[in-house]
Short mmCIF file of C-alpha atoms in Angstrom, two decimals:
data_model
loop_
_atom_site.label_atom_id
_atom_site.label_comp_id
_atom_site.label_asym_id
_atom_site.label_seq_id
_atom_site.Cartn_x
_atom_site.Cartn_y
_atom_site.Cartn_z
CA MET S 1 -12.18 -5.14 0.54
CA THR S 2 -10.27 -5.83 4.02
CA PHE S 3 -7.71 -3.79 5.41
CA ARG S 4 -4.56 -5.70 6.21
CA TRP S 5 -2.24 -4.52 8.89
CA THR S 6 0.97 -5.82 7.34
CA MET S 7 4.49 -4.95 8.52
CA ARG S 8 5.03 -2.39 6.26
CA THR S 9 1.70 -0.54 7.09
CA ARG S 10 2.53 -0.74 10.72
CA ILE S 11 5.91 0.60 10.30
CA GLY S 12 4.84 3.57 8.24
CA VAL S 13 1.96 4.52 10.62
CA LEU S 14 4.03 3.95 13.69
CA PHE S 15 6.76 6.24 12.29
CA SER S 16 4.39 8.89 11.01
CA VAL S 17 2.32 9.06 14.18
CA ILE S 18 5.61 9.53 16.41
CA THR S 19 6.93 12.08 14.06
CA MET S 20 3.53 13.94 13.71
CA ILE S 21 3.45 14.07 17.66
CA LEU S 22 6.95 15.29 17.82
CA ILE S 23 6.70 17.84 15.13
CA ILE S 24 3.29 19.11 16.46
CA VAL S 25 4.81 19.33 20.36
CA LEU S 26 8.06 20.98 19.10
CA SER S 27 6.37 23.48 16.75
CA ARG S 28 3.87 24.46 19.36
CA PHE S 29 6.55 24.85 21.85
CA SER S 30 8.66 26.80 19.53
CA TYR S 31 6.02 29.23 18.70
CA VAL S 32 4.86 29.68 22.48
CA ALA S 33 8.69 30.01 23.46
CA VAL S 34 9.29 32.79 21.09
CA ARG S 35 6.14 34.68 21.71
CA GLU S 36 6.69 34.49 25.41
CA VAL S 37 10.28 35.82 25.14
CA TYR S 38 8.96 38.52 22.93
CA LEU S 39 6.18 39.94 25.04
CA ASP S 40 8.39 39.35 28.15
CA GLN S 41 10.97 41.71 26.49
CA LEU S 42 8.34 44.27 25.29
CA SER S 43 6.64 44.03 28.94
CA ARG S 44 9.92 45.01 30.76
CA GLN S 45 10.62 47.80 28.02
CA VAL S 46 7.08 49.18 28.52
CA ARG S 47 7.52 48.96 32.22
CA MET S 48 10.63 50.93 31.96
CA SER S 49 9.17 53.54 29.80
CA ALA S 50 6.14 54.27 32.16
CA LYS S 51 8.26 54.45 35.39
CA ALA S 52 10.95 56.87 33.48
CA ILE S 53 7.94 59.26 32.74
CA ALA S 54 6.65 58.82 36.17
CA THR S 55 9.91 59.36 38.06
CA ASP S 56 11.25 62.28 36.08
CA MET S 57 8.04 64.22 35.85
CA ASP S 58 7.55 67.53 37.62
CA MET S 59 4.04 67.22 39.51
CA GLY S 60 4.06 70.70 40.74
CA ASN S 61 1.94 72.36 38.04
CA LEU S 62 -0.26 69.28 37.28
CA LYS S 63 -3.03 70.43 39.18
CA PHE S 64 -3.29 73.41 36.81
CA VAL S 65 -3.90 71.25 33.84
CA GLN S 66 -7.43 71.36 32.79
CA PRO S 67 -9.36 69.57 30.00
CA HIS S 68 -9.70 71.24 26.80
CA SER S 69 -7.16 73.91 27.78
CA GLU S 70 -4.72 73.42 25.01
CA ASN S 71 -3.15 76.65 25.40
CA SER S 72 -2.19 77.12 28.92
CA VAL S 73 1.34 77.23 30.02
CA ALA S 74 0.92 74.01 32.08
CA THR S 75 -0.80 72.28 29.24
CA GLN S 76 1.84 73.20 26.66
CA PHE S 77 4.73 72.11 29.37
CA TYR S 78 3.21 68.38 30.21
CA LYS S 79 2.56 68.05 26.41
CA ARG S 80 6.08 68.88 25.25
CA TYR S 81 7.41 66.80 28.38
CA LEU S 82 5.18 63.84 27.23
CA LYS S 83 6.09 63.97 23.48
CA LYS S 84 9.80 63.85 24.42
CA LYS S 85 9.41 60.83 26.40
CA LYS S 86 7.40 59.37 23.42
CA GLU S 87 9.91 59.86 20.83
CA GLY S 88 13.00 59.01 23.27
CA HIS S 89 11.26 55.72 24.37
CA GLU S 90 9.72 55.01 20.65
CA LEU S 91 6.47 54.82 22.18
CA ALA S 92 2.87 55.10 20.46
CA SER S 93 1.52 57.17 22.98
CA ALA S 94 2.41 58.65 26.48
CA PHE S 95 -0.16 59.97 28.93
CA ILE S 96 -1.17 60.88 32.39
CA PHE S 97 -4.57 59.73 34.14
CA ASP S 98 -6.00 60.36 37.51
CA ALA S 99 -7.89 58.18 40.05
CA THR S 100 -11.27 58.42 38.02
CA LEU S 101 -9.30 56.76 34.82
CA ARG S 102 -9.79 60.26 33.11
CA ILE S 103 -6.62 60.95 30.81
CA VAL S 104 -5.66 64.62 31.84
CA MET S 105 -2.91 64.99 29.46
CA THR S 106 -1.55 62.94 26.42
CA SER S 107 1.34 63.25 23.77
CA ASP S 108 -1.17 63.18 21.05
CA ASP S 109 -1.65 66.12 19.01
CA GLU S 110 -5.37 65.58 18.85
CA SER S 111 -6.44 64.81 22.39
CA ASP S 112 -9.83 63.19 23.31
CA TYR S 113 -10.29 63.37 26.87
CA ILE S 114 -12.49 60.75 27.79
CA HIS S 115 -14.07 60.12 31.29
CA PRO S 116 -13.41 57.36 32.21
CA ASP S 117 -11.01 55.78 29.42
CA PRO S 118 -12.58 52.44 28.29
CA THR S 119 -9.36 50.95 27.85
CA LEU S 120 -8.27 51.72 31.32
CA LEU S 121 -11.54 50.34 32.63
CA LEU S 122 -10.46 46.74 31.65
CA SER S 123 -7.42 47.14 33.76
CA GLN S 124 -8.89 49.11 36.64
CA SER S 125 -8.46 46.72 39.33
CA GLU S 126 -4.84 46.06 38.60
CA ILE S 127 -4.21 49.81 38.21
CA GLU S 128 -5.86 50.55 41.65
CA ARG S 129 -3.48 47.87 43.41
CA LEU S 130 -0.40 49.61 42.38
CA THR S 131 1.65 51.70 44.90
CA PRO S 132 3.82 54.72 43.83
CA GLY S 133 6.82 53.68 41.84
CA GLU S 134 5.17 50.13 40.84
CA THR S 135 4.32 49.28 37.37
CA SER S 136 2.40 46.85 35.28
CA THR S 137 1.56 46.08 31.83
CA THR S 138 -1.55 44.69 29.75
CA LEU S 139 -1.92 41.70 27.69
CA PRO S 140 -1.34 42.60 23.93
CA PHE S 141 -4.43 43.53 22.07
CA LEU S 142 -5.40 44.47 18.47
CA GLY S 143 -6.08 47.98 18.19
CA ASN S 144 -8.90 49.81 15.64
CA ASP S 145 -6.06 50.23 13.20
CA ASN S 146 -5.30 46.52 13.21
CA GLU S 147 -1.93 46.83 14.81
CA TRP S 148 -0.91 45.09 18.04
CA TYR S 149 -0.34 47.17 21.20
CA MET S 150 0.65 46.76 24.76
CA TRP S 151 -0.43 49.30 27.43
CA GLY S 152 1.87 50.01 30.73
CA PHE S 153 1.31 51.88 33.87
CA CYS S 154 3.39 53.39 36.58
CA ARG S 155 1.76 54.97 39.84
CA ILE S 156 3.07 58.57 40.46
CA ASP S 157 1.36 59.22 43.49
CA ASP S 158 -2.26 58.90 45.34
CA GLU S 159 -3.95 60.77 42.51
CA TYR S 160 -2.17 60.25 39.20
CA TRP S 161 -0.67 57.55 36.97
CA ALA S 162 1.49 57.51 33.96
CA GLY S 163 0.47 55.48 31.16
CA VAL S 164 2.31 54.52 27.80
CA ARG S 165 1.09 52.54 24.57
CA ALA S 166 3.80 50.67 22.92
CA LYS S 167 3.30 49.13 19.46
CA ALA S 168 4.02 45.32 19.27
CA ASP S 169 5.32 45.26 15.67
CA GLN S 170 7.14 41.94 16.00
CA LEU S 171 3.98 40.18 17.42
CA MET S 172 2.29 40.03 14.11
CA TYR S 173 5.26 38.32 12.66
CA ILE S 174 5.44 35.75 15.44
CA GLU S 175 1.63 35.08 14.91
CA ASN S 176 2.36 34.42 11.21
CA LEU S 177 5.27 32.17 12.42
CA SER S 178 2.74 29.93 13.66
CA PHE S 179 1.39 29.30 10.37
CA VAL S 180 4.99 28.62 9.25
CA PHE S 181 5.39 26.01 11.84
CA TRP S 182 2.38 24.29 10.77
CA PHE S 183 3.48 24.21 7.16
CA ILE S 184 6.82 23.02 8.38
CA SER S 185 4.85 20.06 10.30
CA GLY S 186 2.71 19.20 7.30
CA THR S 187 5.62 19.04 5.05
CA ALA S 188 7.77 17.02 7.52
CA LEU S 189 4.84 14.56 7.87
CA VAL S 190 4.45 14.11 4.26
CA PHE S 191 8.22 13.35 4.07
CA THR S 192 8.06 11.06 7.03
CA LEU S 193 5.15 9.21 5.35
CA PHE S 194 7.21 8.65 2.11
CA GLY S 195 10.15 7.94 4.04
CA SER S 196 8.76 5.56 6.62
CA PHE S 197 7.07 3.55 3.77
CA TRP S 198 10.17 3.60 1.87
CA LEU S 199 12.09 2.03 4.87
CA ALA S 200 9.37 -0.26 5.67
CA LYS S 201 9.62 -1.42 2.02
CA THR S 202 13.49 -1.90 2.32
CA ILE S 203 12.79 -4.22 5.20
CA THR S 204 9.80 -6.20 4.09
CA LYS S 205 10.75 -6.53 0.36
CA PRO S 206 13.47 -9.24 1.31
CA ILE S 207 11.10 -10.83 3.84
CA ASP S 208 8.58 -11.14 0.98
CA GLN S 209 10.91 -12.71 -1.28
CA MET S 210 11.87 -15.29 1.16
CA VAL S 211 8.29 -16.24 1.80
CA ARG S 212 7.65 -16.78 -1.91
CA PHE S 213 10.98 -18.69 -2.07
CA SER S 214 9.74 -20.83 0.94
CA ARG S 215 6.31 -21.39 -0.84
CA SER S 216 8.13 -22.34 -3.94
CA LEU S 217 10.08 -25.11 -1.99
CA GLY S 218 6.88 -26.25 -0.46
CA ARG S 219 5.39 -26.70 -4.25
CA GLY S 220 8.44 -29.06 -4.90
CA GLU S 221 10.21 -26.36 -7.11
CA TRP S 222 13.62 -27.10 -6.00
CA ASP S 223 15.40 -25.09 -8.78
CA THR S 224 14.00 -21.97 -7.40
CA GLU S 225 17.18 -19.69 -6.32
CA ALA S 226 17.26 -17.99 -2.92
CA PRO S 227 16.71 -14.21 -2.85
CA LYS S 228 19.92 -12.37 -3.84
CA HIS S 229 20.90 -8.71 -2.89
CA VAL S 230 19.82 -9.48 0.76
CA LYS S 231 21.74 -7.55 3.37
CA GLY S 232 22.29 -7.31 7.03
CA GLU S 233 20.75 -10.08 9.34
CA LEU S 234 18.27 -11.31 6.56
CA ALA S 235 21.55 -12.25 4.45
CA SER S 236 22.25 -15.07 7.08
CA LEU S 237 18.77 -16.35 6.88
CA ALA S 238 18.65 -16.35 2.98
CA THR S 239 22.14 -18.05 3.19
CA ALA S 240 20.59 -20.80 5.49
CA MET S 241 17.36 -20.96 3.25
CA GLU S 242 19.51 -21.83 0.17
CA GLN S 243 21.58 -24.38 1.97
CA MET S 244 18.01 -26.04 3.04
CA ARG S 245 16.99 -25.98 -0.40
CA THR S 246 20.41 -27.74 -1.64
CA ASP S 247 20.19 -30.24 1.16
CA ILE S 248 16.47 -31.00 0.48
CA GLN S 249 16.93 -31.20 -3.11
CA GLY S 250 19.80 -33.73 -2.90
CA ARG S 251 17.83 -35.88 -0.48
CA HIS S 252 14.89 -35.82 -2.65
CA LYS S 253 17.11 -36.83 -5.62
CA GLU S 254 18.44 -39.55 -3.73
CA LYS S 255 15.06 -40.96 -3.01
CA GLU S 256 14.04 -40.59 -6.34
CA GLU S 257 16.75 -42.48 -7.70
CA LEU S 258 16.12 -45.24 -5.12
CA LEU S 259 12.49 -45.45 -6.02
CA ALA S 260 13.33 -45.67 -9.73
CA GLN S 261 16.11 -48.42 -9.03
CA ILE S 262 13.71 -50.35 -6.98
CA ALA S 263 11.08 -49.76 -9.70
CA HIS S 264 13.69 -51.09 -12.43
CA GLU S 265 14.61 -54.28 -10.37
CA ILE S 266 10.91 -54.98 -9.91
CA ARG S 267 9.92 -54.64 -13.64
CA ASN S 268 12.68 -57.10 -15.05
CA PRO S 269 11.13 -60.35 -12.89
CA LEU S 270 7.63 -59.00 -13.77
CA GLY S 271 8.43 -59.30 -17.51
CA GLY S 272 9.57 -62.81 -16.85
CA ILE S 273 6.34 -63.79 -15.02
CA GLU S 274 4.13 -62.22 -17.82
CA LEU S 275 6.03 -64.13 -20.33
CA MET S 276 5.98 -67.40 -18.61
CA ALA S 277 2.11 -66.91 -17.63
CA GLY S 278 1.53 -66.50 -21.59
CA LEU S 279 3.19 -69.44 -22.39
CA VAL S 280 1.23 -71.45 -19.69
CA TYR S 281 -2.15 -69.76 -20.98
CA GLU S 282 -1.19 -71.32 -24.61
CA ASP S 283 -1.06 -74.76 -23.39
CA MET S 284 -4.38 -74.73 -21.38
CA PRO S 285 -7.97 -75.08 -22.73
CA PRO S 286 -9.31 -71.54 -23.07
CA GLU S 287 -12.69 -72.55 -21.06
CA SER S 288 -10.87 -74.07 -18.12
CA GLN S 289 -10.49 -72.87 -14.42
CA GLN S 290 -6.89 -72.83 -14.69
CA SER S 291 -6.90 -70.50 -17.88
CA ALA S 292 -9.12 -68.08 -15.87
CA TYR S 293 -6.60 -67.88 -13.21
CA ILE S 294 -3.72 -67.36 -15.56
CA ARG S 295 -5.73 -64.30 -17.33
CA GLN S 296 -6.05 -62.75 -13.91
CA ILE S 297 -2.48 -63.15 -13.42
CA ARG S 298 -1.52 -61.67 -16.73
CA LYS S 299 -3.68 -58.58 -15.68
CA GLU S 300 -2.48 -58.17 -12.25
CA VAL S 301 1.00 -58.37 -13.86
CA SER S 302 0.21 -55.87 -16.64
CA GLY S 303 -1.37 -53.49 -13.96
CA LEU S 304 1.99 -53.76 -11.81
CA LYS S 305 4.20 -53.16 -14.90
CA ASN S 306 2.00 -49.95 -15.85
CA LEU S 307 2.42 -48.73 -12.28
CA VAL S 308 6.34 -49.37 -12.28
CA HIS S 309 6.43 -47.51 -15.55
CA GLN S 310 4.74 -44.42 -13.84
CA TYR S 311 7.17 -44.71 -10.85
CA LEU S 312 9.97 -44.68 -13.29
CA GLU S 313 8.46 -41.72 -15.24
CA PHE S 314 7.65 -39.68 -12.06
CA GLY S 315 11.12 -40.52 -10.48
CA ARG S 316 13.22 -39.70 -13.72
CA PRO S 317 11.43 -37.89 -16.23
CA ALA S 318 13.16 -37.53 -19.57
CA GLN S 319 15.09 -34.47 -20.45
CA ALA S 320 13.05 -32.04 -22.16
CA ILE S 321 13.89 -31.49 -26.07
CA GLY S 322 11.73 -28.35 -26.84
CA GLN S 323 10.34 -27.69 -30.30
CA LEU S 324 7.43 -25.86 -31.81
CA ILE S 325 4.40 -28.16 -31.63
CA ASP S 326 0.82 -27.92 -32.83
CA ILE S 327 -1.66 -28.21 -29.97
CA ARG S 328 -4.48 -29.56 -32.24
CA SER S 329 -2.58 -32.36 -34.03
CA LEU S 330 -1.06 -33.73 -31.05
CA CYS S 331 -4.23 -33.54 -28.89
CA ALA S 332 -5.98 -35.41 -31.99
CA GLU S 333 -3.48 -38.25 -31.42
CA VAL S 334 -4.48 -38.36 -27.74
CA GLU S 335 -8.34 -38.51 -28.72
CA GLN S 336 -7.41 -41.67 -30.94
CA LEU S 337 -5.97 -43.52 -28.04
CA LEU S 338 -9.10 -42.72 -25.94
CA LEU S 339 -11.58 -43.05 -28.62
CA ASN S 340 -13.26 -45.79 -27.29
CA GLU S 341 -13.94 -44.13 -23.77
CA ILE S 342 -14.93 -41.18 -25.61
CA LYS S 343 -17.61 -42.98 -27.78
CA ASN S 344 -19.00 -44.87 -25.18
CA LYS S 345 -19.96 -41.76 -22.93
CA LYS S 346 -20.65 -39.64 -26.33
CA ILE S 347 -18.33 -36.85 -24.87
CA LYS S 348 -17.96 -33.88 -27.29
CA ILE S 349 -14.50 -32.13 -27.58
CA ASN S 350 -14.41 -28.51 -28.60
CA TYR S 351 -11.13 -26.37 -29.63
CA ASN S 352 -10.49 -22.70 -28.96
CA LEU S 353 -7.00 -22.15 -29.65
CA SER S 354 -5.97 -18.33 -29.91
CA VAL S 355 -2.34 -19.64 -29.94
CA PRO S 356 -2.32 -22.67 -32.06
CA GLU S 357 1.42 -23.53 -31.53
CA ILE S 358 3.52 -23.77 -28.36
CA TYR S 359 7.08 -24.49 -27.60
CA PHE S 360 7.21 -27.84 -25.80
CA ASP S 361 8.48 -31.50 -25.54
CA PRO S 362 6.13 -33.42 -27.82
CA GLN S 363 6.31 -36.51 -25.82
CA HIS S 364 5.98 -34.84 -22.70
CA PHE S 365 3.03 -32.81 -24.20
CA ARG S 366 1.60 -35.91 -25.37
CA GLN S 367 1.67 -37.73 -21.99
CA ILE S 368 0.39 -34.64 -20.13
CA MET S 369 -2.58 -34.39 -22.58
CA LEU S 370 -3.16 -38.22 -22.22
CA ASN S 371 -3.44 -37.77 -18.38
CA LEU S 372 -5.66 -34.75 -18.37
CA PHE S 373 -7.93 -36.33 -20.95
CA SER S 374 -8.43 -39.22 -19.08
CA ASN S 375 -9.05 -37.62 -15.93
CA ALA S 376 -11.62 -35.41 -17.83
CA ILE S 377 -13.26 -38.44 -19.27
CA ASP S 378 -13.38 -40.26 -15.77
CA ALA S 379 -15.16 -37.29 -14.38
CA LEU S 380 -17.88 -36.82 -17.04
CA GLU S 381 -21.43 -38.17 -17.21
CA MET S 382 -22.98 -39.08 -20.69
CA TYR S 383 -22.92 -36.18 -23.37
CA GLY S 384 -20.23 -34.50 -21.26
CA LYS S 385 -18.01 -31.71 -22.81
CA ILE S 386 -14.29 -31.11 -22.92
CA GLU S 387 -12.77 -27.58 -24.07
CA VAL S 388 -9.30 -27.20 -25.11
CA VAL S 389 -8.41 -23.34 -24.90
CA SER S 390 -5.18 -21.50 -25.63
CA GLU S 391 -4.86 -17.73 -24.98
CA MET S 392 -2.30 -15.07 -24.03
CA HIS S 393 -2.10 -13.39 -20.64
CA ASP S 394 0.99 -10.98 -20.06
CA SER S 395 3.25 -12.54 -22.48
CA TYR S 396 2.47 -15.69 -20.93
CA ILE S 397 0.46 -18.83 -22.87
CA HIS S 398 -2.36 -20.24 -21.03
CA LEU S 399 -3.47 -23.58 -22.19
CA SER S 400 -6.55 -24.87 -20.31
CA ILE S 401 -8.37 -28.26 -20.50
CA ARG S 402 -11.77 -27.85 -19.10
CA ASP S 403 -14.84 -30.22 -18.61
CA ASN S 404 -18.25 -29.74 -17.18
CA GLY S 405 -18.08 -33.03 -14.75
CA LYS S 406 -18.47 -33.43 -11.11
CA GLY S 407 -15.61 -31.40 -10.17
CA ILE S 408 -13.41 -31.53 -7.14
CA ASP S 409 -14.26 -30.10 -3.57
CA GLN S 410 -12.32 -27.18 -2.63
CA LYS S 411 -10.57 -28.64 0.19
CA TRP S 412 -8.87 -31.31 -1.98
CA LEU S 413 -7.37 -28.95 -4.52
CA PRO S 414 -3.89 -27.99 -2.62
CA GLN S 415 -3.16 -31.93 -2.59
CA VAL S 416 -4.21 -32.79 -6.03
CA PHE S 417 -0.62 -32.54 -7.37
CA GLU S 418 0.89 -34.73 -4.61
CA PRO S 419 2.17 -38.14 -5.44
CA PHE S 420 -0.12 -41.03 -4.92
CA PHE S 421 -3.02 -38.82 -3.95
CA THR S 422 -6.28 -39.90 -5.42
CA ARG S 423 -9.92 -39.61 -4.52
CA SER S 424 -11.63 -41.61 -7.41
CA GLY S 425 -11.31 -45.08 -6.00
CA HIS S 426 -9.08 -46.02 -8.70
CA GLY S 427 -5.61 -45.10 -10.29
CA ASN S 428 -2.50 -44.70 -8.44
CA GLY S 429 -2.53 -40.98 -7.86
CA LEU S 430 0.65 -40.37 -10.02
CA GLY S 431 -1.18 -38.84 -13.26
CA LEU S 432 -1.34 -35.26 -12.20
CA ALA S 433 2.03 -35.45 -10.20
CA ILE S 434 3.89 -36.58 -13.32
CA CYS S 435 2.00 -33.73 -15.41
CA LYS S 436 3.35 -31.27 -12.87
CA LYS S 437 6.92 -32.73 -13.10
CA LEU S 438 6.81 -32.56 -16.98
CA CYS S 439 5.76 -29.13 -16.96
CA ALA S 440 8.62 -28.06 -14.55
CA VAL S 441 11.28 -29.68 -16.88
CA ASN S 442 9.76 -27.63 -20.05
CA GLY S 443 9.76 -24.27 -18.00
CA ALA S 444 5.72 -24.12 -17.53
CA THR S 445 3.69 -24.47 -14.54
CA ILE S 446 0.49 -26.15 -14.02
CA HIS S 447 -2.75 -25.35 -11.62
CA ILE S 448 -6.39 -26.55 -11.22
CA GLU S 449 -9.36 -24.80 -10.36
CA SER S 450 -12.53 -26.57 -9.74
CA ARG S 451 -15.89 -26.73 -7.49
CA LEU S 452 -18.10 -29.73 -6.93
CA GLU S 453 -20.87 -30.11 -9.50
CA ALA S 454 -19.30 -27.16 -11.36
CA GLY S 455 -16.41 -28.83 -13.55
CA CYS S 456 -12.76 -28.59 -13.68
CA SER S 457 -10.17 -26.40 -15.33
CA VAL S 458 -6.61 -27.58 -15.57
CA THR S 459 -4.21 -24.86 -16.90
CA MET S 460 -0.75 -24.95 -18.21
CA ARG S 461 1.08 -21.53 -18.05
CA LEU S 462 4.41 -21.19 -20.31
CA LYS S 463 6.30 -18.23 -21.64
CA GLN S 464 5.92 -17.21 -24.91
CA THR S 465 8.68 -18.37 -27.46
CA ILE S 466 9.48 -16.68 -30.61
#
């Protein structure tokens, strides 16, 4: 199955792609902006806390602090100081470390003096570049307790630095916000897809209706009304197309009336010519050359009268008087009219009527069947077959005349219902055109399916009438 890039599909895809790009960009930008604002604020807070510890600290007794000497006066003094700063600045931890990156004092109750501290090693180059009073922070990282933290440093003097560890509580929510943005993006994309295809449908639906309307006009279905409920700029197009239909219908009717009038004027003198030729023929010897000429004149006049009669039928078909008719009985009447041709070719006619009766004008139906049976007989060879089938399809009755004759080339099928079109070398090409017009006045349609050497099927489609 070939994928078609219809206008509806293009509009839907275009709107969806544009919206998807905008949503992804805006979602990503919003997430990054919120994250950066929060980290910038947290970084300033951490820097201020580290600087406050370094600035307010009395460094005079720090040299007396020794590792694992928890009970010394100096150790107790600095631990109380760091705890106070920790609580005052709402920090996770506050500590002091030296140039070897060994933590010499911390606010934690359970001190673990590591030499050197591995976390500080990651920021060693940045720590060593600090000048007294200068501060810096690390990037946020996930601790062993699955909590986010940020470290900050401030150089006190040439030997010592103050350090803080602050919780980045909101960073977890911001990271979760990223998933929220993606969810919103996906939801918006789904709504955009439905919305864009709905919008495309509202645009293309009236266009499709007008395309079908123009095709109906192309098939000569002049009674087809222009699409209604069309709004906007397309309403002007619909109005123009309806006016075009009215104008064409009017001119077409004028031509048909003119054709019928001409045919009527020709038929009257033809009748007189035929009568006079008959009288002359009666007064001549049957075997004379003049009698042969008169017979030929009468034959040609009869052919002209038949042609004029078909012109009149095509130009002004009688108004349909619908009634419930039996398909089999009317087809049997047609068989009797064509009995000689059927016997000569030994043609077999089968009936498969799931729907035995239809609502149709009986005279129109008889004429349609006469044309279709005649065409089928002409296309058949000896011992050919004709099948008459009626069946229901979605509240419509399909009545088909099928044969196993020589068929019609696919390239000619669009033209077979056009007036005066013929490929048989005989006939005037009005038979199927008359069938189409008679079907139209009875509220039915007719179409043909055929292939060369594969037979032909002509189907009438009419609505079921109860």
